PDB file of C-alpha atoms and ligand atoms in Angstrom:
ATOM      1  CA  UNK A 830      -7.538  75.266   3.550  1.00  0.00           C
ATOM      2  CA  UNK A 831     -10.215  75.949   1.323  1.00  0.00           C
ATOM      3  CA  UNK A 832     -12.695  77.432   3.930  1.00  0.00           C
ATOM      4  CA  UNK A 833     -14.602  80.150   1.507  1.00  0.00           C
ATOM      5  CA  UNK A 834     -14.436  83.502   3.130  1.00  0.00           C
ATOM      6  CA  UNK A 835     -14.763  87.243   2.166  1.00  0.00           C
ATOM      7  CA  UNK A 836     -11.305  88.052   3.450  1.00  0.00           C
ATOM      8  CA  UNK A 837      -9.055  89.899   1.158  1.00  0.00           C
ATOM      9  CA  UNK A 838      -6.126  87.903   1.108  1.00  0.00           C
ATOM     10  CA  UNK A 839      -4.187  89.686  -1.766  1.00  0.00           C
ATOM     11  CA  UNK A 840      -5.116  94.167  -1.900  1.00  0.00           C
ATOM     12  CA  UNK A 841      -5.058  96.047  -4.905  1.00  0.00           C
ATOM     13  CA  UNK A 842      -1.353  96.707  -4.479  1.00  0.00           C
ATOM     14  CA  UNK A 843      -0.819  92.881  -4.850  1.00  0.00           C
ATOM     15  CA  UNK A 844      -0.052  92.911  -1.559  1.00  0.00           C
ATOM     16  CA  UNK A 845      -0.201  90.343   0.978  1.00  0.00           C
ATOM     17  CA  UNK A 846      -2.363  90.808   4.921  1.00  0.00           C
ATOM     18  CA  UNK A 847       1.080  90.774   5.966  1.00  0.00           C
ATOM     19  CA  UNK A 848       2.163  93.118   3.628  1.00  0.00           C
ATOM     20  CA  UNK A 849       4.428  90.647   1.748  1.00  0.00           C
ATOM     21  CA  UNK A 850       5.415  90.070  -1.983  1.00  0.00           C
ATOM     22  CA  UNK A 851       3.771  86.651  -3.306  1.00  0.00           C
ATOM     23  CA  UNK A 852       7.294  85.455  -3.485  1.00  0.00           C
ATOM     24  CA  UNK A 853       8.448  86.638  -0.130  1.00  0.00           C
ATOM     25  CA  UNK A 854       9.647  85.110   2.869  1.00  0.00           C
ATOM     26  CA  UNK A 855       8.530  86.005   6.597  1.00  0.00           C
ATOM     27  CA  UNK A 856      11.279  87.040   8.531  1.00  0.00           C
ATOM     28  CA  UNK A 857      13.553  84.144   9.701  1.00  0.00           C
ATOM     29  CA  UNK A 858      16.274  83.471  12.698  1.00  0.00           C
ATOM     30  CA  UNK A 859      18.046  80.930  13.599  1.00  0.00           C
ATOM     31  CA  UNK A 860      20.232  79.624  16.865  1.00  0.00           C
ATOM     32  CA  UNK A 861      22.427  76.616  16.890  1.00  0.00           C
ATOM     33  CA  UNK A 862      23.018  74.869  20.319  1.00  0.00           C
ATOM     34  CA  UNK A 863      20.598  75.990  22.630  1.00  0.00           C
ATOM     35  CA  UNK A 864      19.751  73.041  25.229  1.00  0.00           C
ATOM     36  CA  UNK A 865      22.476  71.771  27.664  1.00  0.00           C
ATOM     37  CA  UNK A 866      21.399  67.717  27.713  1.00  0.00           C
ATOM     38  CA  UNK A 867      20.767  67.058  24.299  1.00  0.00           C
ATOM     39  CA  UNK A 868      23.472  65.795  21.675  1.00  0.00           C
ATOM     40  CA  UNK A 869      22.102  68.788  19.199  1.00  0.00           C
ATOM     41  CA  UNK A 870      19.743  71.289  19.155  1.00  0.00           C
ATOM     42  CA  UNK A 871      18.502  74.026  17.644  1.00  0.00           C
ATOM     43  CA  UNK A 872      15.318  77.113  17.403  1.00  0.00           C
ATOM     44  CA  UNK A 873      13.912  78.795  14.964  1.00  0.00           C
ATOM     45  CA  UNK A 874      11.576  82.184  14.767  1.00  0.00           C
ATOM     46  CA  UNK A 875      10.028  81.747  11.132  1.00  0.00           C
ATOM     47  CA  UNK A 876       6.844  84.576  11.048  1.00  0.00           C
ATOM     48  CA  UNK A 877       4.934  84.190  13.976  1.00  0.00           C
ATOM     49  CA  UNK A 878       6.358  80.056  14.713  1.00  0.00           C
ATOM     50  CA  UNK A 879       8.498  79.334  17.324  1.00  0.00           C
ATOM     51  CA  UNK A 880      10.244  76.000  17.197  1.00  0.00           C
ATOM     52  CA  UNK A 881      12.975  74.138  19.062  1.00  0.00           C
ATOM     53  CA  UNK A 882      14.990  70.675  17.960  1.00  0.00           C
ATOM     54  CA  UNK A 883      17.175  68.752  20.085  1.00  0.00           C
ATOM     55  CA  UNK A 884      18.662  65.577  18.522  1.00  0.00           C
ATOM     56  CA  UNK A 885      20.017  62.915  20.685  1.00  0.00           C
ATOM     57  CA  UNK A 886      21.708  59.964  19.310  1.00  0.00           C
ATOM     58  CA  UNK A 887      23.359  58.003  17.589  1.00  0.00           C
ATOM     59  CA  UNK A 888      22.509  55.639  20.709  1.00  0.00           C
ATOM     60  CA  UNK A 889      21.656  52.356  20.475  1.00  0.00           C
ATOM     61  CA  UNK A 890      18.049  51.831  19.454  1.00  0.00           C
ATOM     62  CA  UNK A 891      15.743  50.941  22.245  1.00  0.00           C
ATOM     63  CA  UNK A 892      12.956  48.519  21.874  1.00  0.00           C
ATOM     64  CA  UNK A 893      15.559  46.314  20.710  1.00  0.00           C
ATOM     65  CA  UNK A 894      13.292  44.983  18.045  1.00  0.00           C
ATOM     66  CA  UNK A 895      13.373  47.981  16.573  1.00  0.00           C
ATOM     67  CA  UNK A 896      17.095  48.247  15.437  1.00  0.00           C
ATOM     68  CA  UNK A 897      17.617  47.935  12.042  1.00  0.00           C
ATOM     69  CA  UNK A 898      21.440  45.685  11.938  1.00  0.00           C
ATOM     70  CA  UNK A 899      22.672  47.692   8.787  1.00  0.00           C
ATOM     71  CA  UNK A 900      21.429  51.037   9.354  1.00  0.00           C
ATOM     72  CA  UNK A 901      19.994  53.644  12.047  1.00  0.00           C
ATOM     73  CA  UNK A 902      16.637  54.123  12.847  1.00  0.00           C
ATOM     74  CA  UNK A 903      15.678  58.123  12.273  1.00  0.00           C
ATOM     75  CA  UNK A 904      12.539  58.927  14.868  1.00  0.00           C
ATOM     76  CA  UNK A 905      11.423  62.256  14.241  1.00  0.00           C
ATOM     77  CA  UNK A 906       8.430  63.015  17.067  1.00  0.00           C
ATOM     78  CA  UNK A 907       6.619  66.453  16.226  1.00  0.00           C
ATOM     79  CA  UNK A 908       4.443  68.190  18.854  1.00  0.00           C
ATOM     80  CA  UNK A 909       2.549  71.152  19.678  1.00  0.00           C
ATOM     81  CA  UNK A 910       2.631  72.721  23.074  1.00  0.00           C
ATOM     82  CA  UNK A 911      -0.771  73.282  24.612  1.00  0.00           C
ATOM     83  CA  UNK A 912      -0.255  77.545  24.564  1.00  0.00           C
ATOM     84  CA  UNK A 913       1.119  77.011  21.091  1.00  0.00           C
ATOM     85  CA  UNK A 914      -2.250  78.207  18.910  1.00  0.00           C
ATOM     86  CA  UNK A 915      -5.325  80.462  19.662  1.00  0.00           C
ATOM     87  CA  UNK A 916      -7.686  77.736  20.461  1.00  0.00           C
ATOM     88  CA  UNK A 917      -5.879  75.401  23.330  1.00  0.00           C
ATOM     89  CA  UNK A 918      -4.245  72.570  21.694  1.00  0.00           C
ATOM     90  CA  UNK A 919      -5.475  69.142  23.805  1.00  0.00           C
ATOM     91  CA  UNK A 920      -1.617  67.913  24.914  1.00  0.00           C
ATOM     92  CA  UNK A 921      -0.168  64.493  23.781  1.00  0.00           C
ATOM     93  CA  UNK A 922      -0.129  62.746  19.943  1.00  0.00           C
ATOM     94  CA  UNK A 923      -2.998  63.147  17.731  1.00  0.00           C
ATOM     95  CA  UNK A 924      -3.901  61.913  14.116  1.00  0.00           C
ATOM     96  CA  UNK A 925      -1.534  65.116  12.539  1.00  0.00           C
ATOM     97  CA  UNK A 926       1.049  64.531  14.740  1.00  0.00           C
ATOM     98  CA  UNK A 927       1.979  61.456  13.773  1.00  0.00           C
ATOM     99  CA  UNK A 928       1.746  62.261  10.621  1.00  0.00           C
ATOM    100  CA  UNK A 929       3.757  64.802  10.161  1.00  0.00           C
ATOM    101  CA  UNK A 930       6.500  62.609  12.241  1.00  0.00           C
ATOM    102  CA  UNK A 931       6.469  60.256  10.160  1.00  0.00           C
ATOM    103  CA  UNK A 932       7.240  62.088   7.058  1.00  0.00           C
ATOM    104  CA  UNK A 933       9.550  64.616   8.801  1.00  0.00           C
ATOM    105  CA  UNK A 934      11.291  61.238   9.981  1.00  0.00           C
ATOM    106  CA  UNK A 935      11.272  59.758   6.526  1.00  0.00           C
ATOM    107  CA  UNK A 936      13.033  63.255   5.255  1.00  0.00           C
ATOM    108  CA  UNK A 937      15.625  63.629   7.478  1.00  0.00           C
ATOM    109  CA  UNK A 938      16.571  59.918   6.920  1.00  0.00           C
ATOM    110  CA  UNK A 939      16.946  60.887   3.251  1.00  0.00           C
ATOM    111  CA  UNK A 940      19.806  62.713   4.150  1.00  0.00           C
ATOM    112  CA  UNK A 941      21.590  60.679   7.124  1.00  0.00           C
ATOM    113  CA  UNK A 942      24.048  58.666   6.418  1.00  0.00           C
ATOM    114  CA  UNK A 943      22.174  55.673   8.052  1.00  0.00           C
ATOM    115  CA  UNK A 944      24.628  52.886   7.081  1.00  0.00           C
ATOM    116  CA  UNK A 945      26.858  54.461   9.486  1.00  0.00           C
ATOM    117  CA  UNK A 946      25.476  53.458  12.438  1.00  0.00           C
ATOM    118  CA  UNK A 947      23.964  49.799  12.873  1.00  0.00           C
ATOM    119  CA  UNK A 948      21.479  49.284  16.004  1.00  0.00           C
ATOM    120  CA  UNK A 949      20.984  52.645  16.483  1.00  0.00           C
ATOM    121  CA  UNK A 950      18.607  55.549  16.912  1.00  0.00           C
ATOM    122  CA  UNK A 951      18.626  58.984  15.564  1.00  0.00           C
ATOM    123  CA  UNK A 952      16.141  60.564  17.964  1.00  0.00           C
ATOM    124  CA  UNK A 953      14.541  64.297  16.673  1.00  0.00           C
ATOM    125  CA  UNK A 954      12.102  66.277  19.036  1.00  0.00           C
ATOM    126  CA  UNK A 955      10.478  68.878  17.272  1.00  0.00           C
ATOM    127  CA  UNK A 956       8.825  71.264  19.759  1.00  0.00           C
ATOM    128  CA  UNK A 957       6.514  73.816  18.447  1.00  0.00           C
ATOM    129  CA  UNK A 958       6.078  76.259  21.172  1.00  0.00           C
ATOM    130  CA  UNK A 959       4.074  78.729  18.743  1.00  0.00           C
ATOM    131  CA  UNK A 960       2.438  77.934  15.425  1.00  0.00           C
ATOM    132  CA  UNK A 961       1.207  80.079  12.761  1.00  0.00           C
ATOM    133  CA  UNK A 962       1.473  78.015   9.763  1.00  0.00           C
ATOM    134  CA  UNK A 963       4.478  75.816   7.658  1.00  0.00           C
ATOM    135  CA  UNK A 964       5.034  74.392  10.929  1.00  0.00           C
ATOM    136  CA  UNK A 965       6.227  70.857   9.711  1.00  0.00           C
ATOM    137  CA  UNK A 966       8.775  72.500   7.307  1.00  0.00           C
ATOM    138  CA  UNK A 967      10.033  74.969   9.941  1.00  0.00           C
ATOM    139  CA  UNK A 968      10.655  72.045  12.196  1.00  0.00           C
ATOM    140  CA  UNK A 969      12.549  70.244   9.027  1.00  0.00           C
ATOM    141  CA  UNK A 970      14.528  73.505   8.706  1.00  0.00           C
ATOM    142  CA  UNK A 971      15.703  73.805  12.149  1.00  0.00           C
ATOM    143  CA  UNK A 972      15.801  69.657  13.210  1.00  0.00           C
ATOM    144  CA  UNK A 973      18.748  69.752  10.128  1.00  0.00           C
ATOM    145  CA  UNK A 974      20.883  72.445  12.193  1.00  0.00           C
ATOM    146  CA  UNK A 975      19.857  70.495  15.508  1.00  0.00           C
ATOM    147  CA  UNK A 976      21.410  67.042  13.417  1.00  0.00           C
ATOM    148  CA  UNK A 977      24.193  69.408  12.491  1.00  0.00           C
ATOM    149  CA  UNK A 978      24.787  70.321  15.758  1.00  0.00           C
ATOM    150  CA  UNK A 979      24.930  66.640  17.103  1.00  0.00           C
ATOM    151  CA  UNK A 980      27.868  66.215  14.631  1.00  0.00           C
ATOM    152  CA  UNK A 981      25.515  63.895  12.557  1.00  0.00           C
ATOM    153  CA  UNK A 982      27.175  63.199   9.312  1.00  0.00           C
ATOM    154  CA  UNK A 983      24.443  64.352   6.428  1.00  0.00           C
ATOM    155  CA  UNK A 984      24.465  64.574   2.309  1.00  0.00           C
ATOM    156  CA  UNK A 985      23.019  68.255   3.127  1.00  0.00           C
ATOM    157  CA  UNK A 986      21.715  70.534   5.337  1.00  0.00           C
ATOM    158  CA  UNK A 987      17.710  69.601   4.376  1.00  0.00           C
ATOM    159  CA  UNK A 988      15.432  72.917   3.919  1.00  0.00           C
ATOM    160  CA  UNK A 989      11.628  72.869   4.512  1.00  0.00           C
ATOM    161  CA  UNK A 990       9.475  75.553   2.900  1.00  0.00           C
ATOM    162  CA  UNK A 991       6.096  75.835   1.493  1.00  0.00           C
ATOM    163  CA  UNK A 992       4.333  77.891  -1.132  1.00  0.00           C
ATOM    164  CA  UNK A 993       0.578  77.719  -2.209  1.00  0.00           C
ATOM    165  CA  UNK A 994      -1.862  80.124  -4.059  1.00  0.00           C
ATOM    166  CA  UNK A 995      -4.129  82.446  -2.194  1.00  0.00           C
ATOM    167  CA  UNK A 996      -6.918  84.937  -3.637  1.00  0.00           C
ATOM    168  CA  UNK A 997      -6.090  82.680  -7.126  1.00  0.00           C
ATOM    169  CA  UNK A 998      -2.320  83.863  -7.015  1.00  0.00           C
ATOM    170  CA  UNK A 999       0.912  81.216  -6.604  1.00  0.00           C
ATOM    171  CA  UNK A1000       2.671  82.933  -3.122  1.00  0.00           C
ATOM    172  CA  UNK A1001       5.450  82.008  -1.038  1.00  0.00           C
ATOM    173  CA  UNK A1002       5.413  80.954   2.536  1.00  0.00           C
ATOM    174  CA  UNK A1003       1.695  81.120   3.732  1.00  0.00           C
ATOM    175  CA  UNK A1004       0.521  83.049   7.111  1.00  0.00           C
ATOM    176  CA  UNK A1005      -2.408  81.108   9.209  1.00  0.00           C
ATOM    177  CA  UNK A1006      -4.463  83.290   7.517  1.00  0.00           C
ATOM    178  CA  UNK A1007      -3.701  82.400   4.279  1.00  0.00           C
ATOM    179  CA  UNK A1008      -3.587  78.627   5.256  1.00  0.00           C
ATOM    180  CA  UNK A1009      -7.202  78.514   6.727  1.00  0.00           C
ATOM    181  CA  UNK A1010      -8.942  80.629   3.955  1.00  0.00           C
ATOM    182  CA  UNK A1011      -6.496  80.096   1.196  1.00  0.00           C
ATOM    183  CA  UNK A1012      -6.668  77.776  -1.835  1.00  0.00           C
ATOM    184  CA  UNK A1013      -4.119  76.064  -1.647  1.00  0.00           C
ATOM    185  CA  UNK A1014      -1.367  74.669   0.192  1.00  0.00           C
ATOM    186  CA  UNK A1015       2.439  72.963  -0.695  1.00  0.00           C
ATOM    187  CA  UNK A1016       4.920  72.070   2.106  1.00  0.00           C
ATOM    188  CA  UNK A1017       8.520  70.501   0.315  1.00  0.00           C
ATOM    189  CA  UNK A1018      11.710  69.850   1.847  1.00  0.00           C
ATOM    190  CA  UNK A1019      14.621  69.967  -0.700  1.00  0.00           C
ATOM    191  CA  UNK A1020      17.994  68.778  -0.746  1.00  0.00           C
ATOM    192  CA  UNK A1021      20.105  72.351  -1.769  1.00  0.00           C
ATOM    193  CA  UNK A1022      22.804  71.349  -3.172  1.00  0.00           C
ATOM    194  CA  UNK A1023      21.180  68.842  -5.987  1.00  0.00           C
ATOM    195  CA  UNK A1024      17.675  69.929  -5.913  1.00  0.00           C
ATOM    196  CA  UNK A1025      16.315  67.016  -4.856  1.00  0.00           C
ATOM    197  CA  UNK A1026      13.237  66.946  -3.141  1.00  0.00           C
ATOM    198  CA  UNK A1027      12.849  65.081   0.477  1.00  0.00           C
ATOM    199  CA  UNK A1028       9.303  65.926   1.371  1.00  0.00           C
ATOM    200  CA  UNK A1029       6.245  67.166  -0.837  1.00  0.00           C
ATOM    201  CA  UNK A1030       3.072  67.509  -0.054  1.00  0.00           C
ATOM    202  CA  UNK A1031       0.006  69.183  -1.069  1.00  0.00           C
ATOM    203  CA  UNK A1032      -3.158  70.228   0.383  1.00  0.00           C
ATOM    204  CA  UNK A1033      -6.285  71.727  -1.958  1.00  0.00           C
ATOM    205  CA  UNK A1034      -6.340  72.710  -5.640  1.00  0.00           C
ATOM    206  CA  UNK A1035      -4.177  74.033  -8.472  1.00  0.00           C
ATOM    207  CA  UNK A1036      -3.305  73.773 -12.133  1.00  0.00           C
ATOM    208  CA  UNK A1037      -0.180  72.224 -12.776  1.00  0.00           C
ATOM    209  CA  UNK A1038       1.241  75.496 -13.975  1.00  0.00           C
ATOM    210  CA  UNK A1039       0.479  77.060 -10.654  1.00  0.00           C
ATOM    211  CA  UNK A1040       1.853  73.635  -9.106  1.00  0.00           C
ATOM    212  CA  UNK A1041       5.050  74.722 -11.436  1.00  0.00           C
ATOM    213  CA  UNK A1042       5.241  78.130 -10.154  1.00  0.00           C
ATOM    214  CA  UNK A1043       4.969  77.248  -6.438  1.00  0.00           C
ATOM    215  CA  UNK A1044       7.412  75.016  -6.842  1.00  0.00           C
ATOM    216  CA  UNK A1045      10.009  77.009  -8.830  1.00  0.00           C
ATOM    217  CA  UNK A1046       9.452  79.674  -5.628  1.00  0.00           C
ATOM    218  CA  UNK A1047       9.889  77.357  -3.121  1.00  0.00           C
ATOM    219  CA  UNK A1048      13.682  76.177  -5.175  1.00  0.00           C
ATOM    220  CA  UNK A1049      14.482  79.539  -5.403  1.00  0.00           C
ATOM    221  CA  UNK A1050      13.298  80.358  -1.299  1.00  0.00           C
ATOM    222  CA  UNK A1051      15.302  77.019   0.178  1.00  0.00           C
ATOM    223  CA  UNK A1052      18.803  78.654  -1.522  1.00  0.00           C
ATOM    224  CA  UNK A1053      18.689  81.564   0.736  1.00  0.00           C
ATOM    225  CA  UNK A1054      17.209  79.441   3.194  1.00  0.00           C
ATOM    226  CA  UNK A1055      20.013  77.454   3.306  1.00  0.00           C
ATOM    227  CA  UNK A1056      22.644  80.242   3.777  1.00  0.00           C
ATOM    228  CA  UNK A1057      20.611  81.458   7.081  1.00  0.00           C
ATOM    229  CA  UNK A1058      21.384  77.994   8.296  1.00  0.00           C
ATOM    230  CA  UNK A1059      25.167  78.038   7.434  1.00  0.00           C
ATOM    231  CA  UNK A1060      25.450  81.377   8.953  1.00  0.00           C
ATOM    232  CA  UNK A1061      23.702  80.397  12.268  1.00  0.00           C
ATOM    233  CA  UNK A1062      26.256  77.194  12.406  1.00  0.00           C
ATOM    234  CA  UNK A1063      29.275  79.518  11.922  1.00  0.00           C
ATOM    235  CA  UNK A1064      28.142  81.716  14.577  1.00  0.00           C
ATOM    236  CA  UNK A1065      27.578  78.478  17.148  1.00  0.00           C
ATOM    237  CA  UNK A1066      31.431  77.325  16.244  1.00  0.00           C
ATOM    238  CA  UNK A1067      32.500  81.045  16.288  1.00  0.00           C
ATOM    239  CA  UNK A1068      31.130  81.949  19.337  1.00  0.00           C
ATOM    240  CA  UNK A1069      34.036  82.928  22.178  1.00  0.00           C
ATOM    241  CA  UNK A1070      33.153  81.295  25.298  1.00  0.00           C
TER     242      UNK A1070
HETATM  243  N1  UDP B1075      -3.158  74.552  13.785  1.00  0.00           N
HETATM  244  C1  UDP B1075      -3.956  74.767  14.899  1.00  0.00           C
HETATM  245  N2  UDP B1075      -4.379  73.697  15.634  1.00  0.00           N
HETATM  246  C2  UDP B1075      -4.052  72.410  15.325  1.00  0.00           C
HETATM  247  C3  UDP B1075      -3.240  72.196  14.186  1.00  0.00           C
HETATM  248  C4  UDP B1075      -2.812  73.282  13.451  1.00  0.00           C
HETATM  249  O1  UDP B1075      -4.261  75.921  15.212  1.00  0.00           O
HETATM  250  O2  UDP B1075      -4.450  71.470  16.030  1.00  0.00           O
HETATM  251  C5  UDP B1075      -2.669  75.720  13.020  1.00  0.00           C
HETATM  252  C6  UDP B1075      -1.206  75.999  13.314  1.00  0.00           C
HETATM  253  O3  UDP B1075      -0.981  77.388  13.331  1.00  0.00           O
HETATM  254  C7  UDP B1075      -0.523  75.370  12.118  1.00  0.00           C
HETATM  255  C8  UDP B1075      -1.519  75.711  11.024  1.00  0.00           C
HETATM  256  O4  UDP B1075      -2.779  75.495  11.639  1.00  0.00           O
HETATM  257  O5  UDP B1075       0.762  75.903  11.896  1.00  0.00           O
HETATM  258  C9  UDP B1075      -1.391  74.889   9.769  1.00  0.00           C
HETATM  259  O6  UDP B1075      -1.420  73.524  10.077  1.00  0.00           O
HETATM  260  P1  UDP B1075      -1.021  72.427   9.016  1.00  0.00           P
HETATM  261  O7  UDP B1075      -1.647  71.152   9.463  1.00  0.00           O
HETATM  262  O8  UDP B1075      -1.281  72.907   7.639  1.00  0.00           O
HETATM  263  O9  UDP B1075       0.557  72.242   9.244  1.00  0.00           O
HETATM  264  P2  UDP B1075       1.772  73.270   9.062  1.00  0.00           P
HETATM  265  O10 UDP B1075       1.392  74.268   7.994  1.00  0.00           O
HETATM  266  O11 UDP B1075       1.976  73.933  10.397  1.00  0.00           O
HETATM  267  O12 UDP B1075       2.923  72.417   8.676  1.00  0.00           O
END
């Protein structure tokens, strides 16, 4: 973010390198159940990222010191496969890993009916097998179907999408291009039906009327968002064996 570059991020068409609107989304799909073992899961294809969720719980939380006696624990853990970017990603936790589980941990419990469950865990893996950019908010996106999937009972079905400005212009959704040499950068997770927001974050500069605008994109984005989730549940539960 920030990096100063002479790429041409927006053409004279207003046109994104990708070809793309400012307020469009990359193309997304969406499976429901897709791993065997695991009590939900779920993958996404958002642009060029390639995620998978699988939820297991709730189970009884283990370190025991860790259970919480009127509520579940939510542990989101995000990582990157090695093969995931251009540049060999060293395996195993790092600084941005744990960041990111921690607030994709702290989002999804937003929307869990904790007080449900005493003792337990509610354990999210978030697998990215291929990044290119809004990784954290893909993995929100499809760890809600995996928690779906588990039969997990939720105040929504949590969205994650980002928008930012690029070339000075508020857009939608940003490539790895336009997150490297962009200007700035806003991941949010929202709650559909209310509006509420789980998750926002925000990485280099804007006015608060671009801020405004980013925002109001991103509202607007998680709606439709939202029914691409719905529709990949029905077609899990209306699949003929
Ligand atoms: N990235 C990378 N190597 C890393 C971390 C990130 O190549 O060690 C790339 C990856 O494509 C990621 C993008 O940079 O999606 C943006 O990373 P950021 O930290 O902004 O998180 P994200 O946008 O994926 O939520």
């Amino acid at each position: 973010m920030g990096m100063k570059s002479d790429i041409k991020l927006i053409d004279d068409n207003g046109l994104r390198i990708d070809g793309r609107l400012p307020n469009q989304l990359r193309p997304i799909k969406m499976k429901v159940g897709v791993l065997q073992r695991a009590d939900g899961s779920a993958y996404i294809e958002w642009g060029g990222n390639r995620i998978m969720a699988a939820v297991y719980g709730p189970r009884e939380a283990y370190p025991k010191h860790v259970q919480e006696p009127d509520k579940a624990i939510v542990r989101a853990r995000y990582s990157m496969a090695a093969f995931s970017v251009d540049e060999r990603k060293r395996p195993g936790p790092d600084r941005r890993s744990i960041e990111l589980g921690k607030v994709i941990s702290e989002a999804l419990e937003s929307v869990i009916f904790v007080e449900k469950y005493p003792r337990t865990s509610i354990d999210v893996y978030i697998e990215v097998l291929q990044a290119d950019a809004g990784t954290r908010v893909a993995g929100i996106t499809v760890a809600a179907l995996a928690l779906a999937d588990a039969g997990i009972p939720m105040r929504d079905l949590i969205v994650g999408c980002a928008a930012g400005k690029v070339d000075g212009v508020v857009v939608l959704d940003l490539n790895k291009e336009e997150d490297n040499y962009g200007e700035a950068d806003v991941p949010m997770a929202i709650l559909p039906r209310t509006k509420e927001i789980a998750l926002l974050q925000m990485d280099g500069d804007m006015t608060y009327e671009e801020l405004k605008a980013a925002m109001d994109m991103t509202f607007e984005a998680t709606q439709s968002i939202h029914k691409m989730q719905i529709e990949a549940l029905k077609r899990k539960y209306m699949e003929v064996e």
